[in-house]
Coordinates of C-alpha atoms and ligand atoms in Angstrom, one line a residue:
M1 CA 1.9 -29.2 9.4
D2 CA 4.5 -31.5 8.4
T3 CA 7.2 -29.4 8.0
V4 CA 9.8 -31.9 6.7
G5 CA 7.8 -33.8 3.9
E6 CA 8.4 -33.1 0.3
E7 CA 5.0 -31.1 -0.7
Y8 CA 5.9 -28.6 2.3
L9 CA 9.8 -28.4 1.2
R10 CA 8.1 -28.1 -2.4
R11 CA 6.3 -25.1 -1.5
R12 CA 9.2 -23.5 0.0
E13 CA 11.8 -23.4 -2.5
S14 CA 8.7 -21.9 -5.2
M15 CA 8.1 -19.1 -2.4
L16 CA 12.2 -18.5 -1.8
A17 CA 12.7 -18.3 -5.5
K18 CA 9.5 -15.6 -6.2
L19 CA 11.3 -13.9 -3.1
E20 CA 14.7 -13.6 -5.1
E21 CA 12.4 -12.2 -7.9
L22 CA 11.3 -9.4 -5.5
A23 CA 14.4 -8.9 -4.1
D24 CA 15.7 -8.2 -7.8
E25 CA 13.0 -5.7 -7.9
H26 CA 13.4 -4.2 -4.4
A27 CA 16.7 -3.2 -5.6
K28 CA 15.6 -1.2 -9.0
A29 CA 14.1 1.0 -6.7
V30 CA 16.8 1.2 -4.4
A31 CA 18.8 1.9 -7.1
G32 CA 17.1 4.9 -8.6
G33 CA 17.9 6.8 -11.1
G34 CA 21.1 4.4 -11.9
E35 CA 24.7 4.4 -11.2
K36 CA 25.5 8.1 -13.4
Y37 CA 22.5 9.7 -11.5
V38 CA 23.7 8.5 -7.8
E39 CA 27.2 9.5 -8.0
R40 CA 26.3 13.1 -9.7
H41 CA 24.3 13.4 -6.4
R42 CA 26.5 12.3 -4.3
K43 CA 29.8 14.4 -5.7
R44 CA 26.9 17.5 -5.0
G45 CA 27.8 16.4 -1.7
K46 CA 23.6 15.4 -1.4
L47 CA 22.4 12.7 0.6
L48 CA 19.6 9.6 -1.3
A49 CA 16.3 10.0 -0.6
R50 CA 17.0 6.7 1.7
E51 CA 19.3 8.2 3.5
R52 CA 18.2 11.3 4.7
I53 CA 14.7 8.6 5.7
E54 CA 17.1 6.8 7.9
L55 CA 19.2 10.0 9.3
L56 CA 15.5 11.1 10.1
I57 CA 14.2 8.3 11.7
D58 CA 15.3 6.8 15.3
P59 CA 18.2 5.0 15.0
D60 CA 17.8 1.2 14.0
S61 CA 13.8 1.8 14.7
P62 CA 12.4 -0.3 11.4
F63 CA 11.1 2.1 8.7
L64 CA 7.6 0.2 6.5
E65 CA 8.4 1.5 3.0
L66 CA 5.3 1.4 1.4
S67 CA 4.6 0.9 -2.5
P68 CA 8.1 0.5 -3.4
L69 CA 7.5 -1.2 -6.9
A70 CA 4.9 1.3 -7.4
A71 CA 5.3 1.6 -11.3
W72 CA 6.7 -1.6 -12.2
G73 CA 5.4 -2.2 -15.7
S74 CA 5.1 1.1 -16.9
E75 CA 7.7 3.8 -18.8
F76 CA 8.9 4.8 -15.4
P77 CA 11.7 3.2 -13.0
V78 CA 10.2 1.0 -10.0
G79 CA 9.4 3.3 -7.1
A80 CA 8.3 6.2 -8.6
S81 CA 10.6 8.9 -8.4
V82 CA 9.3 8.9 -4.4
V83 CA 10.1 6.8 -1.0
T84 CA 6.8 6.7 1.5
G85 CA 6.6 5.1 4.5
I86 CA 5.9 4.9 8.1
G87 CA 9.0 5.6 10.5
V88 CA 9.3 6.4 13.8
I89 CA 10.7 10.2 14.7
E90 CA 11.4 11.2 18.0
G91 CA 9.3 8.2 19.6
V92 CA 6.2 9.1 17.3
E93 CA 4.9 7.2 14.6
C94 CA 5.0 9.8 11.4
V95 CA 4.2 9.1 7.6
I96 CA 7.5 10.3 5.4
T97 CA 7.7 11.3 1.9
A98 CA 10.8 11.9 0.2
N99 CA 11.4 12.4 -3.7
D100 CA 14.0 10.4 -5.2
P101 CA 16.2 13.4 -7.0
T102 CA 18.2 10.7 -9.3
V103 CA 15.3 10.1 -11.4
R104 CA 14.1 12.5 -13.6
G105 CA 15.0 15.2 -11.0
G106 CA 12.5 13.8 -8.5
S107 CA 9.9 14.4 -11.1
S108 CA 6.3 13.1 -10.3
N109 CA 4.7 11.1 -12.9
P110 CA 1.5 9.8 -12.8
W111 CA 2.7 6.4 -10.4
T112 CA 4.1 9.4 -8.1
L113 CA 0.9 10.9 -8.0
R114 CA -0.9 7.8 -7.3
K115 CA 1.7 6.7 -4.2
T116 CA 2.2 10.1 -2.5
L117 CA -1.8 10.7 -2.7
R118 CA -1.5 7.3 -1.0
A119 CA 0.6 8.5 1.7
A120 CA -1.4 11.4 2.3
D121 CA -4.5 9.4 2.6
I122 CA -3.0 7.1 5.6
A123 CA -1.9 9.8 7.0
L124 CA -5.2 11.5 7.3
K125 CA -7.0 8.3 8.0
N126 CA -4.4 7.1 10.6
R127 CA -4.2 10.3 12.3
L128 CA -0.1 10.2 11.5
P129 CA 2.3 13.4 11.5
Y130 CA 3.1 13.9 7.8
V131 CA 6.7 14.7 6.8
N132 CA 7.6 15.7 3.8
L133 CA 11.5 15.2 2.5
V134 CA 11.7 17.0 -1.0
E135 CA 13.6 17.7 -4.0
S136 CA 11.8 17.6 -7.1
G137 CA 11.6 19.0 -10.5
G138 CA 7.7 19.4 -10.2
A139 CA 5.7 17.2 -12.4
D140 CA 7.0 15.2 -15.4
L141 CA 6.5 17.8 -18.2
P142 CA 5.9 14.9 -21.1
T143 CA 2.9 13.2 -19.0
Q144 CA 1.8 16.5 -17.7
K145 CA -2.0 16.1 -19.0
E146 CA -2.2 12.7 -16.3
I147 CA -1.3 15.0 -13.6
F148 CA -1.3 18.3 -13.7
I149 CA -5.2 18.6 -13.1
P150 CA -5.5 15.8 -10.4
G151 CA -2.1 16.7 -8.9
G152 CA -3.7 19.8 -7.3
R153 CA -5.1 17.4 -4.4
I154 CA -1.6 17.1 -3.2
F155 CA -2.0 20.5 -2.0
R156 CA -5.5 20.0 -1.4
D157 CA -4.7 17.2 1.0
L158 CA -1.5 19.0 2.9
T159 CA -4.1 21.4 4.0
R160 CA -7.1 19.1 5.3
L161 CA -4.3 17.3 6.9
S162 CA -3.7 20.6 8.9
A163 CA -7.3 21.5 9.4
A164 CA -7.6 18.1 10.9
G165 CA -4.7 19.2 13.5
I166 CA -2.3 15.8 12.2
P167 CA 1.0 18.4 11.4
T168 CA 2.7 18.7 8.6
I169 CA 6.3 19.2 8.0
A170 CA 8.4 19.9 4.6
L171 CA 11.7 19.6 4.6
V172 CA 13.5 21.5 1.6
F173 CA 16.9 20.1 0.4
G174 CA 16.4 21.3 -3.1
N175 CA 14.3 22.6 -6.1
S176 CA 10.7 22.8 -5.3
T177 CA 9.2 24.7 -8.5
A178 CA 6.3 25.9 -9.6
G179 CA 3.3 23.9 -8.3
G180 CA 5.9 22.0 -6.0
A181 CA 6.5 25.4 -3.8
Y182 CA 2.5 24.6 -2.4
V183 CA 4.2 21.9 -0.6
P184 CA 6.2 24.2 1.6
G185 CA 3.6 26.8 1.3
M186 CA 0.6 24.2 2.7
S187 CA 2.9 23.1 5.6
D188 CA 2.3 24.1 8.8
Y189 CA 6.4 23.5 9.0
V190 CA 9.2 24.6 6.7
V191 CA 12.6 24.0 7.2
M192 CA 15.1 25.1 4.4
V193 CA 19.1 24.1 3.8
R194 CA 20.8 27.1 3.1
E195 CA 22.7 27.3 -1.0
R196 CA 20.3 24.5 -1.4
A197 CA 16.4 25.2 -1.4
K198 CA 15.2 26.9 -4.3
V199 CA 11.1 27.7 -3.5
F200 CA 9.7 30.2 -6.3
L201 CA 6.5 29.9 -8.9
G202 CA 8.5 30.2 -11.7
G203 CA 12.5 30.4 -12.0
P204 CA 14.5 33.0 -13.6
P205 CA 13.8 31.7 -17.4
L206 CA 9.9 31.8 -16.9
V207 CA 10.0 35.0 -14.9
K208 CA 11.7 36.8 -17.8
M209 CA 9.5 35.5 -20.5
A210 CA 6.4 36.4 -18.1
T211 CA 7.7 40.0 -17.4
G212 CA 10.6 40.8 -18.4
E213 CA 12.7 40.9 -15.0
E214 CA 16.2 40.2 -14.8
S215 CA 16.2 37.7 -11.5
D216 CA 18.5 34.9 -10.0
D217 CA 17.8 31.7 -8.1
E218 CA 18.7 33.2 -5.0
S219 CA 16.7 36.3 -4.7
L220 CA 13.9 34.2 -6.5
G221 CA 13.7 30.9 -3.8
G222 CA 16.8 30.6 -2.1
A223 CA 16.4 29.5 1.7
E224 CA 17.8 32.2 2.8
M225 CA 15.9 34.9 1.1
H226 CA 12.8 33.0 2.3
A227 CA 13.8 32.9 6.4
R228 CA 14.6 36.6 6.0
T229 CA 12.6 37.9 3.8
S230 CA 9.3 36.3 3.0
G231 CA 8.8 34.5 5.8
L232 CA 7.9 31.0 3.8
A233 CA 11.1 28.9 5.8
D234 CA 10.4 28.8 9.2
Y235 CA 14.1 27.5 10.0
L236 CA 17.2 27.7 8.0
A237 CA 19.3 24.8 8.1
E238 CA 22.8 24.9 7.5
D239 CA 23.3 21.6 5.2
E240 CA 21.4 18.6 5.0
H241 CA 22.1 16.7 8.0
D242 CA 21.0 20.0 9.8
A243 CA 17.8 19.9 8.3
L244 CA 17.3 16.4 9.8
R245 CA 17.9 17.4 13.2
L246 CA 15.7 20.6 12.8
G247 CA 13.0 18.1 11.3
R248 CA 13.3 15.3 14.7
S249 CA 13.3 18.8 17.0
I250 CA 10.0 19.9 15.6
V251 CA 8.9 16.6 15.5
R252 CA 10.0 16.5 19.7
S253 CA 7.7 19.7 20.4
L254 CA 4.8 18.1 18.7
R255 CA 4.0 16.6 21.9
W256 CA 2.1 14.3 19.8
R257 CA 0.2 11.5 22.0
K258 CA -2.0 8.9 20.6
L259 CA -5.3 8.3 21.2
G260 CA -6.4 4.9 19.8
N261 CA -5.7 1.7 21.8
A262 CA -2.4 0.6 23.4
P263 CA -1.4 -3.1 22.6
L264 CA -2.1 -5.6 25.5
A265 CA 0.6 -7.7 26.7
V266 CA 2.7 -9.3 23.2
R267 CA 3.6 -13.0 23.1
E268 CA 5.3 -14.4 20.6
P269 CA 3.7 -17.0 18.3
R270 CA 4.5 -20.9 19.1
Y271 CA 5.2 -21.9 15.5
P272 CA 8.2 -19.7 13.2
A273 CA 7.3 -17.9 11.2
D274 CA 10.4 -19.0 9.0
E275 CA 7.5 -21.7 8.2
L276 CA 4.9 -19.4 6.6
L277 CA 7.0 -19.8 3.3
G278 CA 6.0 -23.5 2.9
I279 CA 2.4 -23.1 3.5
I280 CA 1.0 -21.7 -0.1
P281 CA 0.7 -24.7 -3.0
E282 CA 2.0 -23.7 -6.1
D283 CA -0.9 -24.0 -8.1
L284 CA -3.6 -21.7 -6.2
K285 CA -6.2 -24.0 -7.0
V286 CA -4.9 -26.9 -4.5
P287 CA -6.6 -25.8 -0.6
F288 CA -4.3 -24.7 2.0
D289 CA -5.7 -24.5 5.9
P290 CA -5.6 -20.4 6.9
R291 CA -5.0 -21.8 10.8
E292 CA -1.2 -22.7 9.4
V293 CA -0.6 -19.2 8.5
I294 CA -2.8 -17.6 11.9
A295 CA -0.9 -19.9 14.0
R296 CA 2.4 -18.5 12.8
I297 CA 1.2 -14.9 12.8
V298 CA -0.9 -14.2 15.8
D299 CA 0.4 -13.6 19.7
A300 CA 1.1 -17.2 21.5
S301 CA -0.5 -18.6 17.9
E302 CA -3.8 -18.2 20.3
F303 CA -7.3 -18.2 18.3
E304 CA -10.2 -18.6 19.5
E305 CA -12.4 -19.5 16.2
F306 CA -15.9 -19.0 15.9
K307 CA -18.8 -21.2 13.9
P308 CA -16.1 -23.1 13.0
L309 CA -18.9 -26.3 12.1
Y310 CA -20.6 -23.4 9.4
G311 CA -19.4 -22.3 6.3
S312 CA -16.1 -23.7 7.1
S313 CA -14.6 -23.0 3.9
L314 CA -14.6 -19.5 5.5
V315 CA -12.5 -19.4 9.0
T316 CA -13.4 -16.4 11.3
G317 CA -12.3 -15.6 15.1
W318 CA -10.6 -13.9 17.4
A319 CA -7.1 -13.3 18.3
R320 CA -4.0 -11.0 19.3
L321 CA -1.6 -9.9 17.0
H322 CA 1.5 -7.4 19.3
G323 CA -1.1 -7.3 21.8
Y324 CA -3.9 -5.9 19.9
P325 CA -7.3 -7.6 19.5
I326 CA -8.7 -8.4 16.1
G327 CA -10.9 -10.6 14.7
I328 CA -9.5 -12.7 11.5
L329 CA -11.8 -13.6 8.3
A330 CA -9.5 -16.0 6.5
N331 CA -10.5 -18.2 3.0
A332 CA -10.1 -22.3 3.9
R333 CA -10.7 -23.6 0.1
G334 CA -10.9 -21.0 -2.2
V335 CA -15.1 -20.6 -3.0
L336 CA -17.4 -18.7 -1.0
F337 CA -21.0 -20.1 -0.8
S338 CA -24.4 -18.5 1.0
E339 CA -23.5 -19.9 4.6
E340 CA -20.1 -18.4 4.6
S341 CA -21.2 -14.9 3.4
Q342 CA -23.7 -15.0 6.3
K343 CA -21.3 -16.4 8.6
A344 CA -18.6 -13.5 7.2
T345 CA -21.7 -10.9 8.0
Q346 CA -22.3 -11.7 11.4
F347 CA -18.9 -12.1 12.4
I348 CA -18.2 -8.3 10.5
Q349 CA -21.3 -7.3 12.9
L350 CA -19.6 -8.7 15.9
A351 CA -16.9 -7.2 15.3
N352 CA -18.3 -3.9 14.9
Q353 CA -20.6 -4.2 18.2
S354 CA -17.0 -5.1 20.0
R355 CA -15.4 -2.5 18.0
T356 CA -12.2 -4.5 17.2
P357 CA -10.2 -4.2 14.1
L358 CA -10.3 -7.0 11.1
L359 CA -7.8 -9.0 9.8
F360 CA -9.2 -10.2 5.8
L361 CA -6.5 -13.3 5.0
Q362 CA -7.2 -13.6 0.7
N363 CA -7.4 -16.9 -1.1
T364 CA -10.8 -16.7 -2.7
T365 CA -12.1 -17.5 -6.3
G366 CA -15.1 -15.3 -5.3
Y367 CA -18.7 -16.4 -5.0
M368 CA -19.8 -19.7 -6.1
V369 CA -22.2 -19.8 -9.0
G370 CA -24.6 -22.5 -10.4
K371 CA -28.2 -23.3 -10.6
D372 CA -28.2 -24.6 -6.9
Y373 CA -26.6 -21.8 -6.2
E374 CA -28.9 -19.2 -7.2
Q375 CA -31.9 -20.3 -6.6
G376 CA -30.2 -20.5 -2.9
G377 CA -29.6 -16.9 -3.0
I378 CA -25.8 -16.6 -3.7
I379 CA -26.5 -13.1 -4.7
K380 CA -28.0 -11.6 -2.1
H381 CA -25.9 -13.2 0.7
G382 CA -22.5 -11.9 -0.6
A383 CA -24.2 -8.9 -1.1
M384 CA -24.9 -9.1 2.7
M385 CA -21.3 -9.2 3.2
I386 CA -20.5 -6.9 0.5
N387 CA -22.6 -4.7 2.2
A388 CA -20.8 -5.4 5.6
V389 CA -17.5 -5.2 4.5
S390 CA -18.1 -1.5 3.1
N391 CA -20.4 -0.5 6.2
S392 CA -17.9 -1.7 8.8
T393 CA -16.6 1.3 10.7
V394 CA -13.7 -0.5 12.8
P395 CA -10.0 -0.5 11.0
H396 CA -9.8 -3.1 8.3
L397 CA -6.1 -4.8 7.4
T398 CA -5.7 -7.3 4.3
V399 CA -3.2 -9.8 3.3
T400 CA -3.8 -12.1 0.1
M401 CA -1.7 -14.7 0.4
G402 CA -3.3 -16.5 -2.6
A403 CA -6.0 -15.9 -5.0
S404 CA -8.4 -13.0 -5.1
Y405 CA -10.9 -13.2 -8.0
G406 CA -13.8 -12.5 -8.8
A407 CA -16.4 -10.5 -6.3
G408 CA -14.7 -12.2 -3.6
N409 CA -11.8 -9.6 -3.8
Y410 CA -14.5 -7.3 -2.6
G411 CA -16.3 -9.4 -0.4
M412 CA -13.0 -10.2 1.3
C413 CA -11.9 -6.2 1.2
G414 CA -9.9 -5.7 -1.7
R415 CA -8.5 -2.5 -2.4
A416 CA -11.4 -0.8 -3.7
Y417 CA -13.4 -1.3 0.1
D418 CA -10.6 0.5 1.3
P419 CA -8.9 -0.8 4.0
R420 CA -6.4 1.0 6.2
F421 CA -3.5 -1.3 4.9
L422 CA -3.4 -3.8 1.9
F423 CA -0.1 -6.3 1.5
T424 CA 0.7 -8.8 -0.9
W425 CA 2.8 -12.3 -0.7
P426 CA 4.5 -13.0 -3.7
S427 CA 2.4 -16.0 -4.4
A428 CA -1.0 -14.1 -5.2
K429 CA -2.6 -13.4 -8.1
S430 CA -5.8 -11.3 -8.5
A431 CA -8.5 -11.0 -11.6
V432 CA -12.2 -10.9 -12.1
M433 CA -11.3 -14.6 -12.8
G434 CA -8.8 -17.5 -13.7
P435 CA -7.1 -16.5 -16.8
A436 CA -8.2 -20.0 -18.3
Q437 CA -11.8 -19.3 -17.4
L438 CA -11.9 -15.8 -19.1
A439 CA -10.5 -16.6 -22.3
G440 CA -13.0 -19.9 -22.3
V441 CA -16.0 -17.1 -21.3
L442 CA -14.4 -15.2 -24.5
S443 CA -14.7 -17.9 -26.5
I444 CA -18.2 -19.4 -26.1
V445 CA -19.8 -15.8 -26.6
G446 CA -18.0 -15.8 -29.3
R447 CA -18.9 -19.0 -31.0
A448 CA -22.6 -17.9 -30.1
A449 CA -22.2 -14.1 -32.0
A450 CA -21.1 -15.7 -35.0
Q451 CA -23.9 -18.2 -35.0
A452 CA -26.3 -15.6 -34.6
R453 CA -24.8 -14.5 -37.7
G454 CA -24.7 -17.2 -39.3
Q455 CA -21.9 -17.6 -39.9
V456 CA -18.5 -20.5 -39.5
Y457 CA -16.7 -19.8 -36.2
D458 CA -13.3 -19.7 -36.9
E459 CA -11.7 -22.5 -34.4
E460 CA -8.1 -21.8 -35.5
G461 CA -8.1 -17.8 -34.4
D462 CA -10.4 -19.4 -31.0
A463 CA -7.1 -20.8 -30.4
A464 CA -4.9 -18.3 -31.1
M465 CA -7.5 -16.2 -29.1
R466 CA -7.2 -18.3 -26.2
A467 CA -3.4 -18.6 -25.7
M468 CA -3.4 -14.7 -26.3
V469 CA -5.9 -13.6 -23.4
E470 CA -4.7 -16.3 -21.7
A471 CA -1.2 -14.9 -21.1
Q472 CA -2.1 -11.4 -21.1
I473 CA -4.7 -12.4 -18.1
E474 CA -2.1 -14.4 -16.4
A475 CA 1.1 -11.3 -16.5
E476 CA -2.0 -9.2 -15.1
S477 CA -3.2 -10.9 -11.9
L478 CA 0.9 -11.0 -10.9
P479 CA 2.3 -9.1 -7.6
F480 CA 4.6 -7.2 -9.4
F481 CA 2.1 -5.9 -11.8
L482 CA -0.8 -4.9 -9.5
S483 CA 1.5 -3.4 -6.5
G484 CA 3.0 -1.3 -9.8
R485 CA -0.5 0.2 -10.5
L486 CA -0.8 0.9 -6.7
Y487 CA -3.3 -1.9 -6.3
D488 CA -1.6 -2.9 -2.9
D489 CA 0.6 -1.0 -0.5
G490 CA 3.3 -3.4 -1.1
V491 CA 4.1 -6.8 -1.9
I492 CA 6.0 -8.8 1.4
D493 CA 7.9 -11.6 2.2
P494 CA 5.6 -13.5 4.3
R495 CA 7.8 -14.1 6.8
D496 CA 7.9 -9.9 7.5
T497 CA 3.7 -10.8 8.0
R498 CA 3.2 -10.5 11.8
T499 CA 6.0 -7.2 11.7
V500 CA 4.1 -5.2 8.8
L501 CA 0.4 -6.1 11.1
G502 CA 2.0 -5.1 14.3
I503 CA 2.9 -1.9 12.9
C504 CA 0.0 -1.2 10.7
L505 CA -2.2 -1.8 13.8
S506 CA 0.0 0.5 15.8
A507 CA -0.1 3.3 13.0
V508 CA -4.2 2.3 13.1
N509 CA -4.3 2.9 16.6
S510 CA -2.4 6.6 16.1
A511 CA -6.4 7.7 15.5
A512 CA -8.8 7.7 17.9
E513 CA -10.8 4.4 17.8
P514 CA -13.6 4.7 14.8
A515 CA -17.1 6.1 15.7
E516 CA -19.5 3.4 15.3
G517 CA -21.2 3.6 11.8
R518 CA -24.8 1.7 10.7
F519 CA -25.1 -1.1 8.1
G520 CA -27.2 -0.6 4.8
V521 CA -30.3 -2.7 4.6
F522 CA -29.8 -6.2 4.5
R523 CA -31.6 -8.9 2.4
P524 CA -31.6 -12.3 4.7
Ligands
LIG601 N1 9.7 16.3 -16.4 C1 10.6 15.4 -16.9 N2 11.7 15.3 -16.9 C2 12.4 16.0 -16.2 C3 11.9 17.3 -15.3 C4 10.4 17.3 -15.6 N3 9.7 18.0 -15.0 N4 12.9 17.6 -14.6 C5 14.0 17.0 -15.0 N5 13.6 16.5 -15.8 C6 14.6 14.9 -16.1 C7 15.8 15.9 -17.7 O1 15.4 16.6 -18.5 C8 17.0 14.8 -17.0 O2 16.7 14.4 -18.1 P1 18.6 13.3 -18.4 O3 19.6 13.1 -17.8 O4 17.8 12.3 -19.4 O5 18.5 14.7 -19.4 C9 16.6 14.6 -15.8 O6 15.5 14.6 -15.5 C10 17.6 15.1 -14.9 O7 17.9 16.7 -14.7 P2 19.2 17.6 -14.9 O8 18.3 18.4 -14.6 O9 20.2 16.9 -15.3 O10 18.7 17.7 -13.4 P3 19.6 18.5 -11.9 O11 19.6 17.7 -11.3 O12 20.3 19.3 -12.4 O13 18.3 19.3 -11.8 C11 15.9 20.4 -11.6 C12 16.7 19.0 -11.6 C13 14.7 19.9 -11.2 C14 16.6 21.6 -11.0 C15 15.9 20.6 -13.2 O14 16.0 19.8 -14.1 C16 14.8 21.7 -13.4 O15 14.8 22.6 -13.3 N6 13.6 20.8 -14.1 C17 12.9 21.4 -14.0 C18 11.6 21.7 -13.5 C19 10.2 23.1 -13.7 O16 10.5 23.7 -14.0 N7 9.5 22.1 -13.6 C20 7.9 22.3 -13.9 C21 7.4 22.1 -12.9 S1 5.2 22.4 -12.6

């Protein structure tokens, strides 16, 4: 790759501009409920959600925050009033979630719920101990209709984690009322902070309404009461720092052992990660060679390409990443043809034979359409690939580098295909099809319908409709919007891709190697 040419520099500038926007959006999540609420929180002598996490994890160890843009584009603050991610406590990778009490009292809105459920799912699939830093006003009451019934899963997940032998730990720093009381209620280990934790099914006003009984916070749900009387608290912490110390000590006593594969020797790539900034064209219609990406993320930049001469718009091959063997499928020229689908199917089967995790690098506009391709069996070949992706049992990781359109999103292991982790670059776009194509299809369908009714088609209205639809679809295909809806686990700086994937591969190997599965019936 020419790393001094004009094209490279232009692409790099464009990516850097997108990264600046990303930093602005991340800053919103970090700001939580804003200055006023942060200050009030501090005045109460409390630590912020991210500070709690920082003190909980091993000094100078990374924290892979997940879905920091959750709720982006919604009526709720970016970040969805909860922080989730993977961090290392006493040498043990754990999923950590922390309510952000500066955002509407840390209450859970529909996006908080999705983010919390996703965190529990990651803990379960990857067998990671689950640590909850609790301080929440419970359900966001005005949107209760969207969270109350599905929200029951939070408690179900906690007890299923426990049943699967995955430890669940709740450190309660403040309010944990009503349904929230079942977070400590369902956890294996519970720490409560003296004079701060409040854990009750109903607070004093509700009790008064229900039974007429006069009570106070401490006797209903204080830490001391739960530690001495109800037995819900296993440990009574003197203050927040003490609770975090106890949390670390509990994890240490788990004597946790990973059951997956250990990494082989790690070798850094021969090409610098910084050059990843200059690869993606500003216009996603322009193809780029994913080998340039692979060379900058895999160990020693070594890639053993499989079937390079066949179905060449999909690159497949073997590599290692942070010492973990992986198989890679990467789109080269956007469109998937029958050959690419057959090659992908074979490759996925091979990875399953050798029990090698798969990495999907997405830049696809979907499966090829047209008479020749339909007659050539593009549906059945695409279906074969989707069948293989769906039923493959080795862990999958997906990175959306560029386009992710149409059924290409499915075949390349999009969100609905349950990759263990899915990250997006700021250059990505995803939708059922491109905005211009979608508006054009609507226009053709509208024109035909008008003709069938014997009406004259309103050309002016058509042009306005097209412009409006194009703008809407474009906005809805952008990474912040999609990340806001939890369609990925976060938008990342391309330069961090190797580190992020390395953390994911390590996390994946906390679980035992998954059992072999069966593929469905292929129609060759
Ligand atoms: N739903 C929606 N908004 C909520 C909320 C909830 N469950 N809990 C708090 N908020 C809002 C408050 O209305 C307030 O908004 P405002 O600043 O715009 O007026 C903001 O969040 C901060 O709340 P505040 O009460 O000032 O914070 P606090 O730190 O002093 O107290 C709580 C936090 C959680 C103890 C307290 O807000 C509370 O008791 N909330 C209701 C808890 C409850 O009964 N939930 C039902 C669960 S099913």
